[in-house]
Structures are given as C-alpha cells and as structure tokens.
mmCIF file of C-alpha atoms and ligand atoms in Angstrom:
data_model
loop_
_atom_site.group_PDB
_atom_site.id
_atom_site.type_symbol
_atom_site.label_atom_id
_atom_site.label_comp_id
_atom_site.label_asym_id
_atom_site.label_seq_id
_atom_site.Cartn_x
_atom_site.Cartn_y
_atom_site.Cartn_z
ATOM 1 C CA MET A 1146 -93.763 130.278 237.160
ATOM 2 C CA LEU A 1147 -94.954 128.251 240.141
ATOM 3 C CA LEU A 1148 -98.220 127.442 238.391
ATOM 4 C CA LYS A 1149 -96.333 126.387 235.305
ATOM 5 C CA SER A 1150 -94.018 124.059 237.205
ATOM 6 C CA LEU A 1151 -96.940 122.604 239.129
ATOM 7 C CA ALA A 1152 -98.717 121.958 235.858
ATOM 8 C CA GLY A 1153 -95.521 120.344 234.616
ATOM 9 C CA LEU A 1154 -95.618 117.925 237.525
ATOM 10 C CA PHE A 1155 -99.072 116.700 236.659
ATOM 11 C CA SER A 1156 -99.261 116.920 232.877
ATOM 12 C CA HIS A 1157 -96.711 114.565 231.495
ATOM 13 C CA ASP A 1158 -98.712 113.210 228.605
ATOM 14 C CA LEU A 1159 -96.642 112.908 225.454
ATOM 15 C CA ALA A 1160 -97.068 113.024 221.683
ATOM 16 C CA ILE A 1161 -94.389 111.215 219.692
ATOM 17 C CA ASP A 1162 -93.618 111.488 215.980
ATOM 18 C CA LEU A 1163 -91.655 108.334 215.307
ATOM 19 C CA GLY A 1164 -90.189 109.233 211.912
ATOM 20 C CA THR A 1165 -87.855 107.261 209.682
ATOM 21 C CA ALA A 1166 -85.253 110.002 210.048
ATOM 22 C CA ASN A 1167 -86.149 111.924 213.215
ATOM 23 C CA THR A 1168 -88.158 111.352 216.373
ATOM 24 C CA LEU A 1169 -89.840 114.370 217.946
ATOM 25 C CA VAL A 1170 -91.527 114.470 221.336
ATOM 26 C CA TYR A 1171 -94.077 116.988 222.589
ATOM 27 C CA ARG A 1172 -94.862 117.185 226.299
ATOM 28 C CA ARG A 1173 -98.279 118.478 227.253
ATOM 29 C CA GLY A 1174 -97.931 121.906 228.822
ATOM 30 C CA ASP A 1175 -94.348 122.358 227.597
ATOM 31 C CA GLY A 1176 -94.387 121.897 223.822
ATOM 32 C CA LEU A 1177 -91.547 120.305 221.870
ATOM 33 C CA VAL A 1178 -89.060 118.799 224.331
ATOM 34 C CA CYS A 1179 -86.924 116.561 222.192
ATOM 35 C CA SER A 1180 -85.916 116.163 218.562
ATOM 36 C CA GLU A 1181 -83.290 113.573 217.695
ATOM 37 C CA PRO A 1182 -82.381 111.203 214.869
ATOM 38 C CA SER A 1183 -84.241 107.850 214.922
ATOM 39 C CA VAL A 1184 -81.021 105.889 215.289
ATOM 40 C CA VAL A 1185 -79.955 103.299 217.856
ATOM 41 C CA ALA A 1186 -76.424 101.915 218.303
ATOM 42 C CA VAL A 1187 -76.322 98.338 219.560
ATOM 43 C CA SER A 1188 -73.558 95.871 220.304
ATOM 44 C CA ASP A 1189 -74.053 92.158 219.900
ATOM 45 C CA SER A 1190 -73.391 90.580 223.271
ATOM 46 C CA GLY A 1191 -71.682 87.577 221.714
ATOM 47 C CA ASP A 1192 -73.167 85.172 224.273
ATOM 48 C CA GLY A 1193 -76.280 84.639 222.178
ATOM 49 C CA ARG A 1194 -78.400 86.791 224.482
ATOM 50 C CA GLY A 1195 -79.166 89.370 221.842
ATOM 51 C CA GLN A 1196 -78.090 92.965 221.595
ATOM 52 C CA ARG A 1197 -77.270 95.711 224.068
ATOM 53 C CA VAL A 1198 -78.261 99.318 223.398
ATOM 54 C CA LEU A 1199 -75.226 101.624 223.551
ATOM 55 C CA ALA A 1200 -76.615 104.937 222.391
ATOM 56 C CA VAL A 1201 -79.757 106.498 220.949
ATOM 57 C CA GLY A 1202 -80.394 109.654 218.935
ATOM 58 C CA HIS A 1203 -77.618 112.162 218.191
ATOM 59 C CA ALA A 1204 -74.932 110.049 219.860
ATOM 60 C CA ALA A 1205 -75.945 107.010 217.796
ATOM 61 C CA LYS A 1206 -76.124 108.968 214.515
ATOM 62 C CA GLU A 1207 -72.542 110.106 215.029
ATOM 63 C CA MET A 1208 -71.619 106.417 214.938
ATOM 64 C CA LEU A 1209 -73.387 105.667 211.600
ATOM 65 C CA GLY A 1210 -70.820 104.428 209.131
ATOM 66 C CA ARG A 1211 -68.011 104.707 211.692
ATOM 67 C CA THR A 1212 -68.579 101.644 213.863
ATOM 68 C CA PRO A 1213 -66.150 98.774 214.533
ATOM 69 C CA GLY A 1214 -67.355 95.241 213.760
ATOM 70 C CA SER A 1215 -69.262 94.442 216.933
ATOM 71 C CA ILE A 1216 -71.296 97.695 217.027
ATOM 72 C CA ARG A 1217 -74.153 98.445 214.670
ATOM 73 C CA ALA A 1218 -76.030 101.706 214.257
ATOM 74 C CA ILE A 1219 -79.623 100.812 213.343
ATOM 75 C CA ARG A 1220 -82.505 102.867 212.005
ATOM 76 C CA PRO A 1221 -85.385 100.823 213.435
ATOM 77 C CA ILE A 1222 -88.088 102.520 211.329
ATOM 78 C CA LYS A 1223 -87.484 101.697 207.691
ATOM 79 C CA ASP A 1224 -89.694 102.730 204.808
ATOM 80 C CA GLY A 1225 -92.282 103.930 207.297
ATOM 81 C CA VAL A 1226 -92.649 100.565 209.009
ATOM 82 C CA ILE A 1227 -91.099 99.223 212.165
ATOM 83 C CA ALA A 1228 -88.349 96.927 210.953
ATOM 84 C CA ASP A 1229 -87.040 96.009 214.380
ATOM 85 C CA PHE A 1230 -89.498 95.902 217.302
ATOM 86 C CA GLU A 1231 -86.998 95.302 220.085
ATOM 87 C CA VAL A 1232 -84.854 98.249 219.051
ATOM 88 C CA THR A 1233 -87.903 100.470 218.485
ATOM 89 C CA GLU A 1234 -89.056 99.761 221.999
ATOM 90 C CA ALA A 1235 -85.632 100.622 223.393
ATOM 91 C CA MET A 1236 -85.731 103.849 221.417
ATOM 92 C CA LEU A 1237 -89.219 104.734 222.672
ATOM 93 C CA ARG A 1238 -88.147 104.029 226.227
ATOM 94 C CA TYR A 1239 -85.152 106.350 225.825
ATOM 95 C CA PHE A 1240 -87.214 109.177 224.331
ATOM 96 C CA ILE A 1241 -89.911 108.868 226.991
ATOM 97 C CA ALA A 1242 -87.265 109.016 229.737
ATOM 98 C CA ARG A 1243 -85.642 112.021 228.021
ATOM 99 C CA ALA A 1244 -88.966 113.813 227.734
ATOM 100 C CA HIS A 1245 -89.545 113.338 231.429
ATOM 101 C CA ASN A 1246 -86.133 114.660 232.211
ATOM 102 C CA ARG A 1247 -85.607 111.783 234.612
ATOM 103 C CA ARG A 1248 -88.344 113.095 236.905
ATOM 104 C CA ILE A 1249 -90.424 110.408 238.522
ATOM 105 C CA VAL A 1250 -93.878 110.789 237.029
ATOM 106 C CA ALA A 1251 -97.042 108.757 236.804
ATOM 107 C CA ARG A 1252 -97.453 106.656 233.685
ATOM 108 C CA PRO A 1253 -98.315 109.028 230.854
ATOM 109 C CA ARG A 1254 -100.933 108.951 228.148
ATOM 110 C CA ILE A 1255 -99.034 108.756 224.871
ATOM 111 C CA VAL A 1256 -100.072 109.610 221.341
ATOM 112 C CA VAL A 1257 -97.877 107.933 218.715
ATOM 113 C CA CYS A 1258 -98.006 109.011 215.079
ATOM 114 C CA VAL A 1259 -97.938 106.081 212.661
ATOM 115 C CA PRO A 1260 -97.753 105.783 208.877
ATOM 116 C CA PRO A 1261 -101.052 105.603 207.011
ATOM 117 C CA CYS A 1262 -101.983 102.086 205.782
ATOM 118 C CA ILE A 1263 -100.345 100.542 208.858
ATOM 119 C CA THR A 1264 -101.374 96.898 209.312
ATOM 120 C CA SER A 1265 -103.165 95.679 212.418
ATOM 121 C CA VAL A 1266 -100.108 93.643 213.386
ATOM 122 C CA GLU A 1267 -97.964 96.770 213.212
ATOM 123 C CA LYS A 1268 -100.565 98.750 215.169
ATOM 124 C CA ARG A 1269 -100.505 96.193 217.944
ATOM 125 C CA ALA A 1270 -96.710 96.205 217.970
ATOM 126 C CA VAL A 1271 -96.534 99.999 218.342
ATOM 127 C CA ARG A 1272 -99.147 99.946 221.107
ATOM 128 C CA GLU A 1273 -97.315 97.208 222.962
ATOM 129 C CA SER A 1274 -93.965 98.940 222.587
ATOM 130 C CA ALA A 1275 -95.374 102.149 224.038
ATOM 131 C CA LEU A 1276 -97.133 100.311 226.874
ATOM 132 C CA SER A 1277 -94.064 98.361 227.813
ATOM 133 C CA ALA A 1278 -92.012 101.547 227.559
ATOM 134 C CA GLY A 1279 -94.208 102.979 230.318
ATOM 135 C CA ALA A 1280 -97.408 104.377 228.809
ATOM 136 C CA ARG A 1281 -100.690 104.190 230.721
ATOM 137 C CA GLU A 1282 -102.845 104.639 227.635
ATOM 138 C CA VAL A 1283 -101.821 104.716 223.966
ATOM 139 C CA PHE A 1284 -103.505 106.479 221.065
ATOM 140 C CA LEU A 1285 -102.393 106.101 217.460
ATOM 141 C CA ILE A 1286 -102.887 108.874 214.907
ATOM 142 C CA GLU A 1287 -101.970 108.588 211.256
ATOM 143 C CA GLU A 1288 -99.132 110.934 210.358
ATOM 144 C CA PRO A 1289 -100.981 112.813 207.572
ATOM 145 C CA MET A 1290 -103.863 113.468 209.979
ATOM 146 C CA ALA A 1291 -101.488 114.786 212.629
ATOM 147 C CA ALA A 1292 -99.647 116.837 210.006
ATOM 148 C CA ALA A 1293 -102.902 118.400 208.796
ATOM 149 C CA ILE A 1294 -103.874 119.375 212.350
ATOM 150 C CA GLY A 1295 -100.379 120.714 212.972
ATOM 151 C CA ALA A 1296 -100.477 122.754 209.766
ATOM 152 C CA GLY A 1297 -103.675 124.379 210.967
ATOM 153 C CA LEU A 1298 -106.195 122.671 208.660
ATOM 154 C CA ASP A 1299 -109.699 121.997 209.938
ATOM 155 C CA VAL A 1300 -109.705 118.215 209.647
ATOM 156 C CA THR A 1301 -113.177 117.779 211.128
ATOM 157 C CA ALA A 1302 -114.898 119.879 208.435
ATOM 158 C CA PRO A 1303 -116.706 118.185 205.544
ATOM 159 C CA ALA A 1304 -114.120 119.508 203.083
ATOM 160 C CA GLY A 1305 -111.186 117.925 201.273
ATOM 161 C CA ASN A 1306 -107.636 118.712 202.353
ATOM 162 C CA MET A 1307 -104.586 117.242 200.664
ATOM 163 C CA VAL A 1308 -101.384 116.736 202.651
ATOM 164 C CA VAL A 1309 -98.048 115.685 201.133
ATOM 165 C CA ASP A 1310 -95.516 114.551 203.753
ATOM 166 C CA ILE A 1311 -91.999 114.009 202.411
ATOM 167 C CA GLY A 1312 -89.996 112.317 205.160
ATOM 168 C CA GLY A 1313 -86.666 110.525 205.191
ATOM 169 C CA GLY A 1314 -87.815 107.097 204.025
ATOM 170 C CA THR A 1315 -91.261 107.693 202.556
ATOM 171 C CA THR A 1316 -93.592 110.184 200.968
ATOM 172 C CA ASP A 1317 -97.231 109.988 202.044
ATOM 173 C CA VAL A 1318 -99.982 111.725 200.137
ATOM 174 C CA ALA A 1319 -103.395 111.804 201.782
ATOM 175 C CA VAL A 1320 -106.788 113.420 201.349
ATOM 176 C CA ILE A 1321 -108.567 114.169 204.618
ATOM 177 C CA SER A 1322 -112.180 115.082 205.283
ATOM 178 C CA LEU A 1323 -114.521 114.710 208.282
ATOM 179 C CA SER A 1324 -111.751 113.531 210.635
ATOM 180 C CA GLY A 1325 -110.750 110.640 208.425
ATOM 181 C CA ILE A 1326 -108.378 109.763 205.600
ATOM 182 C CA VAL A 1327 -110.451 109.365 202.455
ATOM 183 C CA THR A 1328 -107.668 108.220 200.187
ATOM 184 C CA SER A 1329 -103.915 107.938 200.564
ATOM 185 C CA ARG A 1330 -100.817 106.642 198.833
ATOM 186 C CA SER A 1331 -97.320 106.020 200.160
ATOM 187 C CA ILE A 1332 -94.097 105.421 198.307
ATOM 188 C CA ARG A 1333 -90.682 104.438 199.565
ATOM 189 C CA THR A 1334 -89.145 107.574 198.185
ATOM 190 C CA GLY A 1335 -88.139 110.439 200.446
ATOM 191 C CA GLY A 1336 -85.170 112.534 201.498
ATOM 192 C CA ASP A 1337 -82.945 109.468 201.880
ATOM 193 C CA THR A 1338 -83.711 108.423 198.312
ATOM 194 C CA MET A 1339 -82.581 111.866 197.159
ATOM 195 C CA ASP A 1340 -79.297 111.402 199.024
ATOM 196 C CA GLU A 1341 -78.777 107.998 197.398
ATOM 197 C CA ALA A 1342 -79.555 109.494 193.986
ATOM 198 C CA ILE A 1343 -76.824 112.102 194.554
ATOM 199 C CA VAL A 1344 -74.323 109.402 195.590
ATOM 200 C CA ASN A 1345 -75.110 107.475 192.388
ATOM 201 C CA TYR A 1346 -74.906 110.534 190.181
ATOM 202 C CA VAL A 1347 -71.487 111.540 191.535
ATOM 203 C CA ARG A 1348 -70.254 107.977 191.111
ATOM 204 C CA ARG A 1349 -71.335 107.884 187.471
ATOM 205 C CA LYS A 1350 -70.293 111.377 186.539
ATOM 206 C CA TYR A 1351 -67.012 111.767 188.454
ATOM 207 C CA ASN A 1352 -66.031 108.178 189.211
ATOM 208 C CA MET A 1353 -66.044 109.204 192.815
ATOM 209 C CA LEU A 1354 -67.604 107.634 195.885
ATOM 210 C CA ILE A 1355 -69.122 110.000 198.455
ATOM 211 C CA GLY A 1356 -70.818 109.201 201.755
ATOM 212 C CA GLU A 1357 -74.544 109.658 202.320
ATOM 213 C CA ARG A 1358 -73.991 112.433 204.818
ATOM 214 C CA THR A 1359 -71.937 114.324 202.248
ATOM 215 C CA ALA A 1360 -74.731 113.793 199.735
ATOM 216 C CA GLU A 1361 -77.288 115.125 202.217
ATOM 217 C CA ASN A 1362 -75.130 118.219 202.762
ATOM 218 C CA VAL A 1363 -74.984 118.876 199.042
ATOM 219 C CA LYS A 1364 -78.775 118.521 198.852
ATOM 220 C CA LEU A 1365 -79.318 120.940 201.745
ATOM 221 C CA ASN A 1366 -76.849 123.507 200.482
ATOM 222 C CA ILE A 1367 -77.273 123.684 196.715
ATOM 223 C CA GLY A 1368 -80.019 121.172 195.868
ATOM 224 C CA SER A 1369 -83.127 122.333 194.050
ATOM 225 C CA ALA A 1370 -86.153 120.794 192.394
ATOM 226 C CA TRP A 1371 -86.820 123.509 189.810
ATOM 227 C CA SER A 1372 -85.085 124.293 186.520
ATOM 228 C CA GLN A 1373 -85.280 128.034 187.157
ATOM 229 C CA SER A 1374 -83.723 128.136 190.605
ATOM 230 C CA GLU A 1375 -80.662 130.282 191.083
ATOM 231 C CA SER A 1376 -77.478 128.320 190.517
ATOM 232 C CA ALA A 1377 -74.826 127.667 193.126
ATOM 233 C CA ALA A 1378 -71.693 125.502 193.287
ATOM 234 C CA MET A 1379 -70.098 123.465 196.033
ATOM 235 C CA GLU A 1380 -66.927 121.442 196.581
ATOM 236 C CA ILE A 1381 -67.436 117.821 197.517
ATOM 237 C CA LYS A 1382 -64.883 115.360 198.806
ATOM 238 C CA GLY A 1383 -64.831 111.629 198.266
ATOM 239 C CA ARG A 1384 -62.735 108.710 197.089
ATOM 240 C CA ASP A 1385 -61.675 108.332 193.470
ATOM 241 C CA LEU A 1386 -62.897 104.924 192.319
ATOM 242 C CA VAL A 1387 -60.058 104.424 189.851
ATOM 243 C CA ALA A 1388 -57.047 105.800 191.706
ATOM 244 C CA GLY A 1389 -58.437 104.848 195.122
ATOM 245 C CA ILE A 1390 -57.338 108.139 196.682
ATOM 246 C CA PRO A 1391 -59.379 111.013 198.109
ATOM 247 C CA LYS A 1392 -60.299 113.794 195.691
ATOM 248 C CA VAL A 1393 -62.349 116.978 195.442
ATOM 249 C CA VAL A 1394 -64.760 118.028 192.692
ATOM 250 C CA VAL A 1395 -67.075 120.993 192.268
ATOM 251 C CA THR A 1396 -70.737 120.269 191.658
ATOM 252 C CA THR A 1397 -73.585 122.636 190.830
ATOM 253 C CA THR A 1398 -77.294 123.126 191.398
ATOM 254 C CA GLU A 1399 -77.977 122.005 187.796
ATOM 255 C CA GLU A 1400 -76.117 118.741 188.298
ATOM 256 C CA ILE A 1401 -77.911 118.003 191.535
ATOM 257 C CA ARG A 1402 -81.243 118.700 189.882
ATOM 258 C CA ASP A 1403 -80.368 116.132 187.207
ATOM 259 C CA ALA A 1404 -79.467 113.708 189.977
ATOM 260 C CA LEU A 1405 -82.833 114.257 191.652
ATOM 261 C CA VAL A 1406 -85.034 113.818 188.561
ATOM 262 C CA GLU A 1407 -86.168 110.300 189.421
ATOM 263 C CA PRO A 1408 -87.133 110.732 193.082
ATOM 264 C CA LEU A 1409 -88.845 114.044 192.326
ATOM 265 C CA HIS A 1410 -90.736 112.464 189.453
ATOM 266 C CA ALA A 1411 -91.908 109.651 191.742
ATOM 267 C CA ILE A 1412 -93.231 112.188 194.253
ATOM 268 C CA ILE A 1413 -95.060 114.239 191.613
ATOM 269 C CA GLU A 1414 -96.557 111.094 190.093
ATOM 270 C CA THR A 1415 -97.862 110.005 193.506
ATOM 271 C CA VAL A 1416 -99.595 113.366 193.930
ATOM 272 C CA HIS A 1417 -101.209 112.943 190.491
ATOM 273 C CA LEU A 1418 -102.320 109.362 191.186
ATOM 274 C CA THR A 1419 -103.858 110.364 194.513
ATOM 275 C CA LEU A 1420 -105.691 113.279 192.878
ATOM 276 C CA GLU A 1421 -107.094 110.845 190.303
ATOM 277 C CA LYS A 1422 -108.499 108.671 193.087
ATOM 278 C CA THR A 1423 -110.081 111.605 194.943
ATOM 279 C CA PRO A 1424 -113.895 111.861 194.861
ATOM 280 C CA PRO A 1425 -114.960 114.872 192.748
ATOM 281 C CA GLU A 1426 -116.450 116.990 195.548
ATOM 282 C CA LEU A 1427 -113.240 116.713 197.532
ATOM 283 C CA ALA A 1428 -111.162 117.360 194.418
ATOM 284 C CA ALA A 1429 -113.131 120.574 193.978
ATOM 285 C CA ASP A 1430 -112.230 121.574 197.545
ATOM 286 C CA ILE A 1431 -108.555 120.939 196.832
ATOM 287 C CA VAL A 1432 -108.718 123.292 193.835
ATOM 288 C CA ASP A 1433 -109.651 126.061 196.284
ATOM 289 C CA ARG A 1434 -107.666 125.020 199.322
ATOM 290 C CA GLY A 1435 -104.565 123.713 197.597
ATOM 291 C CA ILE A 1436 -102.031 121.135 198.737
ATOM 292 C CA MET A 1437 -100.201 121.366 202.060
ATOM 293 C CA LEU A 1438 -96.532 120.299 202.045
ATOM 294 C CA VAL A 1439 -94.936 118.975 205.229
ATOM 295 C CA GLY A 1440 -91.900 116.872 206.224
ATOM 296 C CA GLY A 1441 -88.213 117.724 206.086
ATOM 297 C CA GLY A 1442 -87.905 116.536 202.485
ATOM 298 C CA SER A 1443 -90.384 119.200 201.361
ATOM 299 C CA LEU A 1444 -87.730 121.797 202.218
ATOM 300 C CA ILE A 1445 -85.769 121.053 199.064
ATOM 301 C CA GLN A 1446 -85.526 124.382 197.300
ATOM 302 C CA ASP A 1447 -88.425 125.336 194.991
ATOM 303 C CA LEU A 1448 -90.280 122.036 195.257
ATOM 304 C CA ASP A 1449 -93.435 124.105 195.725
ATOM 305 C CA GLN A 1450 -92.760 125.827 192.364
ATOM 306 C CA VAL A 1451 -92.450 122.516 190.558
ATOM 307 C CA LEU A 1452 -95.634 121.131 192.108
ATOM 308 C CA ARG A 1453 -97.463 124.338 191.225
ATOM 309 C CA GLU A 1454 -96.401 123.971 187.578
ATOM 310 C CA GLU A 1455 -97.237 120.277 187.472
ATOM 311 C CA THR A 1456 -100.650 120.378 189.156
ATOM 312 C CA LYS A 1457 -101.791 123.973 188.517
ATOM 313 C CA LEU A 1458 -103.057 123.922 192.110
ATOM 314 C CA PRO A 1459 -102.213 126.274 194.974
ATOM 315 C CA ILE A 1460 -99.286 124.817 196.950
ATOM 316 C CA VAL A 1461 -98.691 125.808 200.555
ATOM 317 C CA ARG A 1462 -95.601 124.839 202.501
ATOM 318 C CA SER A 1463 -96.470 124.490 206.173
ATOM 319 C CA GLU A 1464 -94.771 127.030 208.415
ATOM 320 C CA ASP A 1465 -92.610 124.442 210.093
ATOM 321 C CA PRO A 1466 -92.602 121.297 207.953
ATOM 322 C CA TYR A 1467 -90.333 119.442 210.398
ATOM 323 C CA THR A 1468 -92.627 119.725 213.405
ATOM 324 C CA ALA A 1469 -96.127 119.788 211.859
ATOM 325 C CA VAL A 1470 -96.764 116.119 212.706
ATOM 326 C CA VAL A 1471 -95.699 116.312 216.350
ATOM 327 C CA HIS A 1472 -97.461 119.624 216.896
ATOM 328 C CA GLY A 1473 -100.676 118.245 215.421
ATOM 329 C CA ALA A 1474 -100.471 115.200 217.677
ATOM 330 C CA GLY A 1475 -99.755 117.531 220.600
ATOM 331 C CA GLU A 1476 -102.828 119.572 219.789
ATOM 332 C CA ALA A 1477 -104.912 116.401 219.791
ATOM 333 C CA LEU A 1478 -103.437 115.586 223.200
ATOM 334 C CA ASP A 1479 -104.697 118.940 224.436
ATOM 335 C CA ARG A 1480 -108.166 118.426 222.976
ATOM 336 C CA ILE A 1481 -109.295 114.999 224.044
ATOM 337 C CA SER A 1482 -112.529 115.133 222.005
ATOM 338 C CA LEU A 1483 -110.500 115.761 218.841
ATOM 339 C CA LEU A 1484 -108.111 112.987 219.852
ATOM 340 C CA ARG A 1485 -110.928 110.467 220.227
ATOM 341 C CA GLU A 1486 -112.297 111.522 216.852
ATOM 342 C CA VAL A 1487 -109.078 111.178 214.863
ATOM 343 C CA ALA A 1488 -107.351 108.291 216.695
ATOM 344 C CA LEU A 1489 -107.238 104.863 215.079
ATOM 345 C CA ALA A 1490 -109.342 102.127 216.601
HETATM 346 P P1 ADP B 1876 -89.182 111.538 208.979
HETATM 347 O O1 ADP B 1876 -90.540 112.068 209.319
HETATM 348 O O2 ADP B 1876 -89.213 110.379 208.042
HETATM 349 O O3 ADP B 1876 -88.361 111.269 210.204
HETATM 350 P P2 ADP B 1876 -88.326 114.263 208.401
HETATM 351 O O4 ADP B 1876 -89.641 114.925 208.160
HETATM 352 O O5 ADP B 1876 -87.661 114.528 209.698
HETATM 353 O O6 ADP B 1876 -88.434 112.687 208.156
HETATM 354 O O7 ADP B 1876 -87.380 114.679 207.169
HETATM 355 C C1 ADP B 1876 -86.090 114.172 207.058
HETATM 356 C C2 ADP B 1876 -85.578 114.436 205.667
HETATM 357 O O8 ADP B 1876 -85.656 115.835 205.369
HETATM 358 C C3 ADP B 1876 -84.118 114.056 205.501
HETATM 359 O O9 ADP B 1876 -83.976 113.267 204.331
HETATM 360 C C4 ADP B 1876 -83.407 115.398 205.325
HETATM 361 O O10 ADP B 1876 -82.270 115.302 204.489
HETATM 362 C C5 ADP B 1876 -84.494 116.221 204.666
HETATM 363 N N1 ADP B 1876 -84.286 117.675 204.790
HETATM 364 C C6 ADP B 1876 -84.170 118.407 205.926
HETATM 365 N N2 ADP B 1876 -83.945 119.707 205.642
HETATM 366 C C7 ADP B 1876 -83.921 119.805 204.301
HETATM 367 C C8 ADP B 1876 -83.705 120.888 203.370
HETATM 368 N N3 ADP B 1876 -83.487 122.137 203.779
HETATM 369 N N4 ADP B 1876 -83.722 120.594 202.035
HETATM 370 C C9 ADP B 1876 -83.935 119.345 201.607
HETATM 371 N N5 ADP B 1876 -84.138 118.295 202.415
HETATM 372 C C10 ADP B 1876 -84.124 118.513 203.745
HETATM 373 MG MG1 MG B 1877 -92.462 112.328 209.380
#
C-alpha cells in the first residue's frame, strides 16, 4: 500500500486518448483514471474577450442540445481533427488536472494519441496544447498504433496487422508492421454517422423527429449490422413533424439495420480499399492473423459477422474496444524503448 502510494507520488506520467466522442486518461502506475465525453460547455463573455469554459466532460454533455442562447456545448475534436484549439487546450488542462486528482505534482510526460494522417500543423498544435496544459515532454502516437499495442498485437514484428478503429466521428483502417503504419485510410463515418442515419430514417419512415441521443440509445439497444441477428423491438419518442406534437412509435432491429446500410457499407468499403493497397506479403499475414476491431462503434451487434462474410478473413474484436487505444498508449508509457520506436517525430 505504502509502496504503491509512494510510486503514485512520483509516477504521474499520463497517456491520453483524445477521441471525437470520449477522452480517456491512463496514469502510469494506476491505469485508467478518467473516461469522459469530449465535450466542453462555453459561454461567450459578450465583451469581445472570447469564451469562458463552464464545464467539461459529463457535465458538459448533459448540456448538449439543452443550452440557452449564450451557452454552447462544443465537441472540439471533429472528424478526427482538432476543430477548436483553444477549447481543446482547455479540455486537456481539465483532464490533466482530473487525472492528478488536484495533487501538486511535477510536470508530467504525456503521450497523446492522434489520428493517423495528421498534418504537421495539427501535430504542432497538439504538442503545444499539451505543453501549455502542463506537460514536461510530449509524445504523439497514432491511434491505430496505440490500439494495436492495446489489443495485444506485436507491432514491432515484421508481420502485417490490420486494425479497424470505429470511433464516434471517424473510422480508421490501418496496416501496421515493424513499428510503423504501412498503409491507412480514414473516413468521416463512425458511430455518430450511424446515429444521424437513424434520425433520418425515422424522419422519413414515421414523419417523426427524434434527438441524436435517442437515436444512439436505439442503436445500442436493438441495433445490428447483420441480416441474421435476432430481432428485437423498442419504443421511441419524438415529435410528429405534421401534427407538431410528441408521439411514440415502435421500431425494430430490421428497420435499424436498413437505416444503417449506408454507414456500414462505407466502413466495409474502406476495409476493402485498404486491403487492396496492402503489399502482398503483409496481405498474406493478414489472412492468417485476421483483422482486429476496436473503438466503441465496433460494438454494434454482429459487425464482426458481417465483416467475416464480406472479407472471408478472421475477424477479432478486441477484448475492450473502448479502452484499447489508451491502454496501448499506457503500455508505451511504461516501456520507453517501445515509446521511442512508435512515437511520431
Ligand atoms: P472516439 O474514439 O471517437 O472518442 P469511441 O471509441 O469512444 O469514439 O466510440 C464512441 C462511439 O461508440 C459512439 O458513437 C457510441 O455510440 C458507439 N458505441 C458505444 N457502445 C456501443 C454499442 N454497444 N453498440 C454500438 N455502438 C456503440
Ligand atoms: Mg478512438
């Protein structure tokens, strides 16, 4: 106990998965210490001096769609890129303070996971945000690399591994070998796109408007990617677009699968296109090793079945798709030689 708390005093290095939907923080020696939505609520000061941060994380997500005029709930990471630097920095600062539990600690080393194909301008911005949020030293790791480490793949071996990360805003498909990303592809389709597709489907089919959080609930509860999944039904509430009053309808797994055809097709197509671009030796490795699925969006029921049918390859869902990225980055934090090998220059 004493040893552990002493270690806690000295090892305060952090790994941060800055996702479009959720931010997760791993503290060296303690594991996962924080997991909250990537949302910031700001109020415009009105005196032209910019915006004031009111809440971050869970508290800010509660405000999404429920704010009065002067307050905005912002998701600073959009489509896998930092859309708002100032707000991202405020968010990083909050998460770093949370991870340190308000203890006074020396400036930590921080590993931040970033989308693949990040530009050098974006890289510099993330580094500077982390430094000004209190980091002593910043390392950047590409999310698919971190996910592969977190899912237990040997990324340093001369063998091809394919990782498919379905997040909130994006899906990233990458082939990794010898500590580097050999080929990758990203699309702006992810769990959020599925929610929007459900909103649109319900509007067309039932003339009813539902909120995105309702759509997400439907997806989590009865959504499925596969035509042979067991069927379920669920009541959903929304506003009738003709009569203008609230109403309730019952939707089913089959309907939601129809609603999800387009986003699922886009994901499958991206896997195919990445496989086509993969050098033959690595493609041969993938035939044996299969494709690793990570990210919250990969939890949609029976997605692995569909991908198995479409690619005829072995499909493995990582044990904890939500935390694979942050755990991989945390492992790199523990093994500095690995970190130096996989970190971006
Ligand atoms: P990011 O890395 O972009 O922050 P996450 O990996 O945290 O994203 O995944 C968030 C997405 O996962 C959300 O769109 C959420 O609705 C979706 N998700 C979470 N659980 C499930 C589930 N059981 N079925 C389908 N989608 C899910
Ligand atoms: Mg992610």
